[in-house]
Short mmCIF file of C-alpha atoms in Angstrom, two decimals:
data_model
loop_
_atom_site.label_atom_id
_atom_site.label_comp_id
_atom_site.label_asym_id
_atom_site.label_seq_id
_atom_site.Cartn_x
_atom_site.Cartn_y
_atom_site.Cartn_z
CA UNK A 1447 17.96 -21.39 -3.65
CA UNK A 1448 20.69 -20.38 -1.13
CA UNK A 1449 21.04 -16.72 0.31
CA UNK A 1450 23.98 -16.30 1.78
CA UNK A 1451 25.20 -14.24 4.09
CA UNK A 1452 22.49 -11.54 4.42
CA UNK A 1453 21.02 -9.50 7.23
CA UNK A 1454 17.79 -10.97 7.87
CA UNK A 1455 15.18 -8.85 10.00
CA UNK A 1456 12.15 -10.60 10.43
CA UNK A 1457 9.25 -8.30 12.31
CA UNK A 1458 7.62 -11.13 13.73
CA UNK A 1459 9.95 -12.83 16.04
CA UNK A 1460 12.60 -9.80 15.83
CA UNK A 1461 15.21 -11.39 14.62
CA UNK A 1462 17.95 -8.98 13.20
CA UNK A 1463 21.20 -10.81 12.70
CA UNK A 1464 23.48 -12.24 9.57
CA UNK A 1465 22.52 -15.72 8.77
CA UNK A 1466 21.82 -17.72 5.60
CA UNK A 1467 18.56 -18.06 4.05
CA UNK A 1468 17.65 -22.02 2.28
CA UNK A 1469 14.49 -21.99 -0.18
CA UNK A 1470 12.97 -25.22 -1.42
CA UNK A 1471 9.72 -25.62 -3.71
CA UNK A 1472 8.61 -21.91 -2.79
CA UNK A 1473 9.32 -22.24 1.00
CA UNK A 1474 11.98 -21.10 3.88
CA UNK A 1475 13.52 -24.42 5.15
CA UNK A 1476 16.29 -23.55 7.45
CA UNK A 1477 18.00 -20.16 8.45
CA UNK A 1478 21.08 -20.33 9.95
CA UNK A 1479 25.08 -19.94 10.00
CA UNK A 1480 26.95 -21.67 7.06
CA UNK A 1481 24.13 -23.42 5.63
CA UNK A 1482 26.52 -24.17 2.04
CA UNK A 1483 27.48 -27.73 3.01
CA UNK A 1484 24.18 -28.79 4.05
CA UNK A 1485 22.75 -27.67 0.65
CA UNK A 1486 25.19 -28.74 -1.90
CA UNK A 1487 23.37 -29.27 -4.61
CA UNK A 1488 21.50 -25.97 -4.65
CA UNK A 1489 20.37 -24.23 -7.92
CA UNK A 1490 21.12 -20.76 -7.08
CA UNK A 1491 22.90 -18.75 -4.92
CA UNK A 1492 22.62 -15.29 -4.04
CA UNK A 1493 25.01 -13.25 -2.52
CA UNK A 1494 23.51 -11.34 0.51
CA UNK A 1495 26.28 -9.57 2.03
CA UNK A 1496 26.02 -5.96 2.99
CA UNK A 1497 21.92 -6.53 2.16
CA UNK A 1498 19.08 -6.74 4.36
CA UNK A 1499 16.37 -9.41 3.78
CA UNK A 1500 13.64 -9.21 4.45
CA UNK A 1501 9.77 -10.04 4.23
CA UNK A 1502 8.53 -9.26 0.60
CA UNK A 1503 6.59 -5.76 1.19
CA UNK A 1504 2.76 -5.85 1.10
CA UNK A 1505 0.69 -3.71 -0.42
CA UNK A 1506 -2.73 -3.29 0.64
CA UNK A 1507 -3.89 -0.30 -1.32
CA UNK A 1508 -3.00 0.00 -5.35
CA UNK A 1509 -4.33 0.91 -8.33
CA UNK A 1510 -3.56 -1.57 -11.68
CA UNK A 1511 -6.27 0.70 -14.02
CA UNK A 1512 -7.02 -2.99 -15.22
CA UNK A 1513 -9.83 -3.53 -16.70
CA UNK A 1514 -10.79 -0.24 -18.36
CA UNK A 1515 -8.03 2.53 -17.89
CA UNK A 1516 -4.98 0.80 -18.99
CA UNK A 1517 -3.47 3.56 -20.74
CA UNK A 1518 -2.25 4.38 -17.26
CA UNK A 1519 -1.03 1.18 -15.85
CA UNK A 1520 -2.44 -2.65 -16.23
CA UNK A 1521 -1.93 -5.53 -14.42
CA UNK A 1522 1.51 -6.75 -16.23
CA UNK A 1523 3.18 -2.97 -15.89
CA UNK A 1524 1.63 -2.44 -12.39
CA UNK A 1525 3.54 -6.01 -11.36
CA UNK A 1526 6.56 -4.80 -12.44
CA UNK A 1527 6.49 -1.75 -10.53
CA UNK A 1528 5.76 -3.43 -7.29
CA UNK A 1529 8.29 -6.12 -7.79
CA UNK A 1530 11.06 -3.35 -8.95
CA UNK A 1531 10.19 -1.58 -5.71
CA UNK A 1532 10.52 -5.45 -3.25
CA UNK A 1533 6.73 -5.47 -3.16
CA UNK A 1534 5.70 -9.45 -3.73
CA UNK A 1535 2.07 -8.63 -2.76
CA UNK A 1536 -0.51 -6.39 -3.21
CA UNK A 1537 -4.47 -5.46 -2.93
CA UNK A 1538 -5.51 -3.90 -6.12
CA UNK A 1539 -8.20 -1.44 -5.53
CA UNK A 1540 -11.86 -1.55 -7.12
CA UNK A 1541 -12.57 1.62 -8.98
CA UNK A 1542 -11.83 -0.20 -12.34
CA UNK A 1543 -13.66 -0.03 -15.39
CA UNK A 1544 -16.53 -1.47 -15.07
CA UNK A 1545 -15.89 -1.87 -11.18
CA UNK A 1546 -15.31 -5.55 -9.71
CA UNK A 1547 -18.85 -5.89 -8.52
CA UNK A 1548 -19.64 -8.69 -10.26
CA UNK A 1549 -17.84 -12.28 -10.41
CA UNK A 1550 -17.13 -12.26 -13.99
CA UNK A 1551 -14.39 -8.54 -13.09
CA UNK A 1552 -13.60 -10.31 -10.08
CA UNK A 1553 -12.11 -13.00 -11.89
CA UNK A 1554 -11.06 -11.21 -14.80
CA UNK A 1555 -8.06 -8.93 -12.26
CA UNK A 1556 -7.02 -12.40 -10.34
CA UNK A 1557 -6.64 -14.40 -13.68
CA UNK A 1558 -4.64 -11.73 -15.13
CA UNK A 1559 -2.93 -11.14 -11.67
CA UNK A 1560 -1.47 -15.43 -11.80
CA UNK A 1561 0.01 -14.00 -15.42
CA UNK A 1562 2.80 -12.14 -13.37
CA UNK A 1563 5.50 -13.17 -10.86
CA UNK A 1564 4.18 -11.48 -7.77
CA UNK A 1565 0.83 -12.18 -5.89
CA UNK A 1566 -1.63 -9.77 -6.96
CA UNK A 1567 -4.89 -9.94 -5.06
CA UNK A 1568 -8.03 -7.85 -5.32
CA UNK A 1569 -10.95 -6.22 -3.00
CA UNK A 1570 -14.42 -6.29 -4.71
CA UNK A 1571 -16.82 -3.54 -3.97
CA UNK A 1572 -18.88 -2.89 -1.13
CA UNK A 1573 -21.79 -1.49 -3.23
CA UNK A 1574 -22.98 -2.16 -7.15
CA UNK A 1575 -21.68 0.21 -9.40
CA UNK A 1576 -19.82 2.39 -6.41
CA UNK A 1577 -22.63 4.30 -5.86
CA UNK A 1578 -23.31 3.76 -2.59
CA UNK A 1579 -26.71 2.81 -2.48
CA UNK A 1580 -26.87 -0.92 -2.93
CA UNK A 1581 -24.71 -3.80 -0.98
CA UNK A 1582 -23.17 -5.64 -3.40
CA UNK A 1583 -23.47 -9.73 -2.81
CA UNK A 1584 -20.05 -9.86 -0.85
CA UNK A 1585 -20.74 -13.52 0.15
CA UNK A 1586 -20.39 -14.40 -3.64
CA UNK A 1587 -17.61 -12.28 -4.09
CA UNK A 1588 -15.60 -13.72 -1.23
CA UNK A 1589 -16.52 -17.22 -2.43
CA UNK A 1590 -14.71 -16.22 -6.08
CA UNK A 1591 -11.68 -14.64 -3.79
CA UNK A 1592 -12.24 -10.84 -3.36
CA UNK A 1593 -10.00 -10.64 -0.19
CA UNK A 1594 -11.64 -7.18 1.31
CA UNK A 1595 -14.51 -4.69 0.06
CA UNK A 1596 -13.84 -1.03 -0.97
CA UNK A 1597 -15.29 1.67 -3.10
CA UNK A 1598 -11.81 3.56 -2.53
CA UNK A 1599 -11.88 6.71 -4.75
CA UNK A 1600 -15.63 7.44 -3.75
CA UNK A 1601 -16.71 8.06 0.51
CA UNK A 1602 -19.95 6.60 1.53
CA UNK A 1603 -22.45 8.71 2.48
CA UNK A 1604 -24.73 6.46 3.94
CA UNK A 1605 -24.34 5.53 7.63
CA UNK A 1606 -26.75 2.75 7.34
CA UNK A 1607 -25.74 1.58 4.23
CA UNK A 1608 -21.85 1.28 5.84
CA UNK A 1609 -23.22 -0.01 9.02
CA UNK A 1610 -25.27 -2.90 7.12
CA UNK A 1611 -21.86 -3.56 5.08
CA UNK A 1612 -19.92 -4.13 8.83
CA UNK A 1613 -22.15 -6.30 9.53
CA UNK A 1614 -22.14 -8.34 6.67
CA UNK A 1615 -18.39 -7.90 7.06
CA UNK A 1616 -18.21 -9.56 10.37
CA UNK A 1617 -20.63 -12.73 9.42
CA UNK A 1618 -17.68 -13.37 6.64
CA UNK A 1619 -14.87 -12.22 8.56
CA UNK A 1620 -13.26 -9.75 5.95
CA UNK A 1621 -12.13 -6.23 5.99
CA UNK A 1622 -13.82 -3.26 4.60
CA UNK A 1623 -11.20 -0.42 3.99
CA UNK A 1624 -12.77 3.30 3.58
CA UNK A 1625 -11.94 6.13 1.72
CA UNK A 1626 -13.05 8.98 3.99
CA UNK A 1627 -13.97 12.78 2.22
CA UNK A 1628 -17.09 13.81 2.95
CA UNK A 1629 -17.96 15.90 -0.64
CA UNK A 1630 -20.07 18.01 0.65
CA UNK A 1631 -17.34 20.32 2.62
CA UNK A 1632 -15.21 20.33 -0.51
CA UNK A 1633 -14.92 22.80 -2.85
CA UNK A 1634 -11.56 21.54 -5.84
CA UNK A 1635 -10.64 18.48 -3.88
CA UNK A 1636 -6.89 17.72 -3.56
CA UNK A 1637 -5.48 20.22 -2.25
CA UNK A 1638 -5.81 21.10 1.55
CA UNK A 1639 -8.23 24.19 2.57
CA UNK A 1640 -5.56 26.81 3.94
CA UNK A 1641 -2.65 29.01 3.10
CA UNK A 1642 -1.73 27.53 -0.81
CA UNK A 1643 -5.60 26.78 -1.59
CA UNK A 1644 -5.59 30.23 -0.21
CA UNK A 1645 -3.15 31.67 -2.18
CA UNK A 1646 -3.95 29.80 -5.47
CA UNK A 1647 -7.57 30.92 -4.81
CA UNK A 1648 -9.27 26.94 -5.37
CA UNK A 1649 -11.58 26.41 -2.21
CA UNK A 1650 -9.61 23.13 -0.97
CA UNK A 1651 -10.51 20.01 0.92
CA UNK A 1652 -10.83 20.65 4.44
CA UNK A 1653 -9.25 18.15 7.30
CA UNK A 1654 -12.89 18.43 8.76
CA UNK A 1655 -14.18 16.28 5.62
CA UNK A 1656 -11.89 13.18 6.52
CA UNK A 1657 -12.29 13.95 10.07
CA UNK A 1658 -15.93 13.50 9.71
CA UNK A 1659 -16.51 10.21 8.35
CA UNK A 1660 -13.65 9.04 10.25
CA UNK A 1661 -15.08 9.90 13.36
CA UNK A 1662 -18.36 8.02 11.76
CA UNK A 1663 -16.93 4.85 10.84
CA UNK A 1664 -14.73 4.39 13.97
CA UNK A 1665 -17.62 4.24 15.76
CA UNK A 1666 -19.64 2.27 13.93
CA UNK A 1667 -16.95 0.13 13.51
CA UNK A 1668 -16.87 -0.17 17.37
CA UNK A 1669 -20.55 -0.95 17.47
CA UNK A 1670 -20.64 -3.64 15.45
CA UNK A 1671 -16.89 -5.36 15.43
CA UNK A 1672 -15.80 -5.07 12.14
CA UNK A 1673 -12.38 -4.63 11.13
CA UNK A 1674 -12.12 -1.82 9.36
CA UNK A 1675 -9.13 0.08 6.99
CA UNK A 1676 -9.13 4.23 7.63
CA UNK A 1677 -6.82 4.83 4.14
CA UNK A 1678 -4.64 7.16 3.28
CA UNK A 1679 -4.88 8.85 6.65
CA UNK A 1680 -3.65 12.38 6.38
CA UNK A 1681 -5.76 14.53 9.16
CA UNK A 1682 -3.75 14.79 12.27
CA UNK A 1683 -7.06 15.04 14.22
CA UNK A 1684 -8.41 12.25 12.55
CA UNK A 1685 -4.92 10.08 13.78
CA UNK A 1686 -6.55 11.08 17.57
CA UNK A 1687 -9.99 9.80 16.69
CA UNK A 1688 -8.38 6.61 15.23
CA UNK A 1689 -6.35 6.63 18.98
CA UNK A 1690 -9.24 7.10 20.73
CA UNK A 1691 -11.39 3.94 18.93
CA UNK A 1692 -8.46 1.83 19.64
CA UNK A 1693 -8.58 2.59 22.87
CA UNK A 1694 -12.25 2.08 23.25
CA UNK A 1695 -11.64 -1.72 21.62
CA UNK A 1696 -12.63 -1.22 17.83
CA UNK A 1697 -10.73 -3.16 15.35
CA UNK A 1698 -9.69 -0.08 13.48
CA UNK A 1699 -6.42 -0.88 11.36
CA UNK A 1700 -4.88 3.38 9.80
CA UNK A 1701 -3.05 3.02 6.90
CA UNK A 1702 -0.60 6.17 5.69
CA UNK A 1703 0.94 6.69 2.59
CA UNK A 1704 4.65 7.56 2.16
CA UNK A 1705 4.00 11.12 0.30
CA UNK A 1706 1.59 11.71 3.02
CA UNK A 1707 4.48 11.42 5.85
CA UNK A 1708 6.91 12.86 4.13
CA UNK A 1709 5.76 16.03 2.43
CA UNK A 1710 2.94 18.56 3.70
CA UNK A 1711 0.84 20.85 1.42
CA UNK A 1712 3.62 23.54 0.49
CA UNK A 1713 4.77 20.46 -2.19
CA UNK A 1714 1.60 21.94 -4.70
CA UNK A 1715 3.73 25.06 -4.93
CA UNK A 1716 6.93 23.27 -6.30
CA UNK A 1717 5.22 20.03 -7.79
CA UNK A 1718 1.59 21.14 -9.02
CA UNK A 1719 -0.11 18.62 -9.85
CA UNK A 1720 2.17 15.87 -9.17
CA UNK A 1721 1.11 17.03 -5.32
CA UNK A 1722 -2.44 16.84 -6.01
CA UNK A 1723 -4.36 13.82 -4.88
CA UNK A 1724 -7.32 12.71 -2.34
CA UNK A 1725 -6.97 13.27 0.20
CA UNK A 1726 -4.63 15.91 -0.32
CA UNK A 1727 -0.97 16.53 1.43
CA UNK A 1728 -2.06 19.24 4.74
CA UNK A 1729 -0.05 20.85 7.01
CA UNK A 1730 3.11 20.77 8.87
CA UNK A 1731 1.09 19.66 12.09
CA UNK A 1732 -0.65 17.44 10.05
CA UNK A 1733 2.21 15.57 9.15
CA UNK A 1734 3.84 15.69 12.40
CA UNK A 1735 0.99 14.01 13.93
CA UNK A 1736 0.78 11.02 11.58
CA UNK A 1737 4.47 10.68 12.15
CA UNK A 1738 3.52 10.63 15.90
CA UNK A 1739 0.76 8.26 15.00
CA UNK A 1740 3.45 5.69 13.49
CA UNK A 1741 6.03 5.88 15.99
CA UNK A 1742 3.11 4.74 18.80
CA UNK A 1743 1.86 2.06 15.99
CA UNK A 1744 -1.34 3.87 15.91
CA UNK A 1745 -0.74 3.81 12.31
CA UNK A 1746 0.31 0.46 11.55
CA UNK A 1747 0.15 -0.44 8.26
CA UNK A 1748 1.87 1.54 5.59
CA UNK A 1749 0.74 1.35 1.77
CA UNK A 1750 1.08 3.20 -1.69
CA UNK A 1751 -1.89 4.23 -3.30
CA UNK A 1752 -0.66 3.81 -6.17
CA UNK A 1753 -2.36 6.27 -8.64
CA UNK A 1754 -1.06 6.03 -11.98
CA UNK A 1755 -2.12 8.65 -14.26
CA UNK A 1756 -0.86 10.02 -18.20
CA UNK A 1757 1.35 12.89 -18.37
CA UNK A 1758 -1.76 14.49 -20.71
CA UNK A 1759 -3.82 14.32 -17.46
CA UNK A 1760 -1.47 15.68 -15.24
CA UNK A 1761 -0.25 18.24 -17.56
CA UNK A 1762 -3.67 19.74 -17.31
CA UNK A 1763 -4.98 22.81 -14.97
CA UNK A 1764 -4.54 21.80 -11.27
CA UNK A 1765 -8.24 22.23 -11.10
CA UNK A 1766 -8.66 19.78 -13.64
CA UNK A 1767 -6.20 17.20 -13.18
CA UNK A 1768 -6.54 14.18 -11.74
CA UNK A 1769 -5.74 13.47 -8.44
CA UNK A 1770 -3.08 10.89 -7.34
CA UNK A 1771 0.46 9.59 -7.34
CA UNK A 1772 2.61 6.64 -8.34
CA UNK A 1773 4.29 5.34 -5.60
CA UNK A 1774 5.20 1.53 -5.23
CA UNK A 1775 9.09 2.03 -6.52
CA UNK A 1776 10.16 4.63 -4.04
CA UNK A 1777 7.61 3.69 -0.89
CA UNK A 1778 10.70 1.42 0.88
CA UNK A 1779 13.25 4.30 0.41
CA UNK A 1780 11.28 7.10 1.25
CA UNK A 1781 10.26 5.07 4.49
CA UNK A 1782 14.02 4.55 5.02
CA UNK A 1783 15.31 8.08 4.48
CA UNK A 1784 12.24 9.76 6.21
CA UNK A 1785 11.41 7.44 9.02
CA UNK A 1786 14.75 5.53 9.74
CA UNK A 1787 17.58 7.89 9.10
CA UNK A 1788 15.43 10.64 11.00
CA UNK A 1789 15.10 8.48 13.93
CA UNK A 1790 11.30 7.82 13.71
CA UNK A 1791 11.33 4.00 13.55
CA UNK A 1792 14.01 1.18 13.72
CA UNK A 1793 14.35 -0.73 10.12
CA UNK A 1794 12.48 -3.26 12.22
CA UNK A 1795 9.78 -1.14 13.30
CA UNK A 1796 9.15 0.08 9.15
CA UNK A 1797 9.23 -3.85 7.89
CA UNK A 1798 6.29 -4.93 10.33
CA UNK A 1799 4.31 -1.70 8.96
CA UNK A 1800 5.21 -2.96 5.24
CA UNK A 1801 4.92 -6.65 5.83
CA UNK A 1802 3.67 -8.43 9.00
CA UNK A 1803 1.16 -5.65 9.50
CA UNK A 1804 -0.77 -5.75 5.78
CA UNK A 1805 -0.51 -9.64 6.27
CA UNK A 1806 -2.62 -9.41 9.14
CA UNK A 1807 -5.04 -7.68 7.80
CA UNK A 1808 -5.61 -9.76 4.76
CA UNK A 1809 -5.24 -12.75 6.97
CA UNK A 1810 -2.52 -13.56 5.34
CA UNK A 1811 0.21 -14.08 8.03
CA UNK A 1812 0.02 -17.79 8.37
CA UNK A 1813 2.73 -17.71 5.85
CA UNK A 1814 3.35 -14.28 4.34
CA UNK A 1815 4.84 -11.29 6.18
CA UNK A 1816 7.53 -12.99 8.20
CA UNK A 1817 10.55 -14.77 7.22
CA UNK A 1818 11.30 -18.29 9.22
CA UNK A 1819 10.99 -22.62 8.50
CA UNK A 1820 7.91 -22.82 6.83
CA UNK A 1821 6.88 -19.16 5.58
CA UNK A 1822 6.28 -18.71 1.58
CA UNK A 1823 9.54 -17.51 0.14
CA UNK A 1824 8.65 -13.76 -0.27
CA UNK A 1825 11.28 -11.87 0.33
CA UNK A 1826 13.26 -8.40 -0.52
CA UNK A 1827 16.88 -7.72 -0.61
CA UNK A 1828 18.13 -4.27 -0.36
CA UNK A 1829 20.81 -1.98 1.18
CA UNK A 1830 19.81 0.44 3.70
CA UNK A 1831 22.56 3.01 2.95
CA UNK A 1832 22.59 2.76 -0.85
CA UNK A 1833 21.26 6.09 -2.31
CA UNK A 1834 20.13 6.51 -5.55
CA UNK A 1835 18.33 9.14 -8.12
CA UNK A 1836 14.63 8.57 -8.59
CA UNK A 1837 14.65 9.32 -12.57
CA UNK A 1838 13.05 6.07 -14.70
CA UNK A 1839 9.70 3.72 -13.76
CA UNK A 1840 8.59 0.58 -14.85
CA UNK A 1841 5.04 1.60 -14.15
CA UNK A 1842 3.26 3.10 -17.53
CA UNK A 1843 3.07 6.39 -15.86
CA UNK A 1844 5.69 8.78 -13.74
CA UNK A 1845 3.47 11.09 -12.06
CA UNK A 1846 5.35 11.13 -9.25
CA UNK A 1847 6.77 14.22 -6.51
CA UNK A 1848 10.16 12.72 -5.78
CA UNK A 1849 11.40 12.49 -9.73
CA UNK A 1850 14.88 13.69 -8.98
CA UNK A 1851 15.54 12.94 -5.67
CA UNK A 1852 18.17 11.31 -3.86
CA UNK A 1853 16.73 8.62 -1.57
CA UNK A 1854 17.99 6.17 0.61
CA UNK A 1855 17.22 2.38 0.76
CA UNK A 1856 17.95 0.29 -2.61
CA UNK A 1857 16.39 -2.79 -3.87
CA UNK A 1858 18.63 -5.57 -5.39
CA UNK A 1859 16.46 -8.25 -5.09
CA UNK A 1860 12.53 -9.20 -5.44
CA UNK A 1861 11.95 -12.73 -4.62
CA UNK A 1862 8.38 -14.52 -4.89
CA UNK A 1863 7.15 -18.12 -4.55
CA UNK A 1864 11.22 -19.02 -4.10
CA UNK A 1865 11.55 -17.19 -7.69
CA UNK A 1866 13.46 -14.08 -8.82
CA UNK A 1867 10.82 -11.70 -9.83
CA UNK A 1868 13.63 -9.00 -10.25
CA UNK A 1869 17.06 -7.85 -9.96
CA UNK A 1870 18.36 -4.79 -9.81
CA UNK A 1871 22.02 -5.66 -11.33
CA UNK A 1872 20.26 -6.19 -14.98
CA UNK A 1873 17.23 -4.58 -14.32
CA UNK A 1874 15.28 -7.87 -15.50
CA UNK A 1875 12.02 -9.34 -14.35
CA UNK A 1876 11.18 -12.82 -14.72
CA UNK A 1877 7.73 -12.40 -16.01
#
């Protein structure tokens, strides 16, 4: 394969300049000027020009429904949505159905994961069943490839329990990424505690319950060395406790999701319950602060959370709905139109947080999250200025804010392994 022409940014050595791209047996082999001659014989050839590539995005933080809940998304559908929106890797989450705490799950999500034409990896749990009481064996679950531990969806009460699972954590070198609500200081969780809870009269979730177990886990974090995930940071105090456990020297990696920097808690009023998830959207301030938060790379990875849920669900009582949003085909252009275009980050500055970053994390970035001679051909080609209507998904499910708007940022091209996963011209997948 032979990209021609392109604009290739690459995060890692910050390269941004127009140069061709040469792909052999999954790998980059060359990047340069006029690379046609030396590679006559090339199978295909993609036309680049006017299009960015880049690293294929990573996803640390997504939701497949697979095994159990697949009436919302499965493996297959969740693939497609990740490689429609330039993703070529992500973390699927743990909260299936039965949870992967055991081997046999475990393998069940990464068999069914080689079935599609991106890389789909999975975290295992850090305790049996989710309920927090009881480690499960993580040694075994690394051995069968769980690449982190999570019980996203449920917080850990236990500070011993989450101090004993650092520990462990550190002996095999993996992270642990946390959900952080402490349930006791919520009454109707996702929506934010102030004016619209107020005014729709539902209790609300307090920034105090994510500030508290961050605070927690930063510092036990910074006690005992592991490297730990804060998700789905929305709290703009708990962005200053993150700040501050950096500084001290913990290995504390923030993670923020696109709906979270881009809309703040007046979105229940016009959305309903396509605004509701955990933790939920909060203020103005909030959301200045986490923008604050990215443009210093305290926040330095940026993932989905991608929630899928059935229009029955969501069409029910915001009390009663679930909480949660779809969000791997519009995470690049919302990044685009509400980080780049406003002058938060440089296009460079958004890639690492989508590529290089989540590599790191996952250990992944011997080969993955940077584009140069011997990195796996992963990559994602899209125009900056295209706009476009966000009206149809490939996911199962469309619960989903932005439905109707006009973003910025379009994919035309998902490449994985040195193979077309998708392309935007015919809307086809090659899986």
């Amino acid at each position: 394969m032979l990209i021609q022409g392109g604009r290739v940014i690459d995060p890692k050595t910050g390269t941004d300049a127009v140069m061709d791209v040469a792909v052999e047996n999954g790998k980059i082999v060359e990047m340069g000027a006029n690379l046609a001659d030396r590679y006559p014989n090339c199978d295909s050839i993609i036309d680049a020009r006017g299009l960015v590539v880049a690293p294929g995005l990573i996803d640390v933080h997504v939701h497949f429904r697979d095994p159990g809940l697949t009436y919302k998304e499965d493996i297959h559908t969740g693939a497609m949505a990740s490689a429609a929106g330039g993703f070529t890797t992500v973390v699927c989450m743990a909260n299936t159905k039965p949870p992967v705490d055991n081997v046999e799950t475990l393998e069940y999500v990464i068999r069914e994961g080689k079935k599609t034409g991106i890389n789909v990896l999975t975290a295992a749990n850090i305790t049996v069943g989710m309920k927090g009481e009881i480690l499960t064996d993580m040694e075994e679950l690394k051995a069968h490839g769980a690449v982190g531990f999570t019980d996203d969806g449920i917080p850990l009460r236990d500070s011993s329990l989450v101090r004993r699972a650092m520990e462990e954590a550190v002996r095999l070198n993996v992270p642990l990424s946390f959900h952080e609500e402490d349930p006791a200081l919520i009454t109707n969780n996702g929506i934010n505690r102030g004016a619209v809870s107020d005014k729709l009269g539902i209790g609300g979730s307090p920034a105090a319950a994510e500030d508290v177990l961050v605070a927690r886990d930063c510092m036990l974090a910074l006690d005992t060395g592991a490297v730990i995930d804060i998700q789905h940071i929305s709290s703009g105090h708990s962005v200053r406790l993150v700040e501050l456990a950096q500084d001290l020297g913990a290995h504390i990696v923030a993670e923020v999701t696109p709906h979270h920097f881009t809309l703040d808690e007046s979105a229940v009023l016009k959305h309903g319950s396509l605004a509701k998830m955990n933790p939920p959207l909060r203020t103005p301030s909030d959301r200045e602060e986490i923008i604050r938060g990215l443009k210093e790379n305290i926040i330095t990875v940026i993932a989905t959370d991608h929630a899928p849920h059935s229009a029955e669900e969501k069409s029910r009582p915001l009390t009663e709905c679930p909480s949660g949003i779809i969000g791997l085909e519009t995470a690049l252009a919302l990044g685009i139109t509400s980080l780049v275009r406003a002058g938060h980050l440089s296009l460079s500055e958004l890639l690492a947080k989508m590529t290089l970053n989540p590599a790191t994390l996952y250990h992944l970035e011997t080969t993955k999250g940077w584009i140069g001679a011997g990195s796996d051909a992963d990559l994602v080609l899209f125009d900056p200025d295209e706009s476009w209507t966000v009206e149809n998904f490939h996911s199962k499910s469309s619960n989903s804010p932005f439905l109707g708007e006009t973003l910025f940022g379009k994919v035309h091209y998902t490449i994985c392994n040195g193979e077309i996963a998708y392309r935007a011209d015919t809307d086809s997948f090659n899986f």
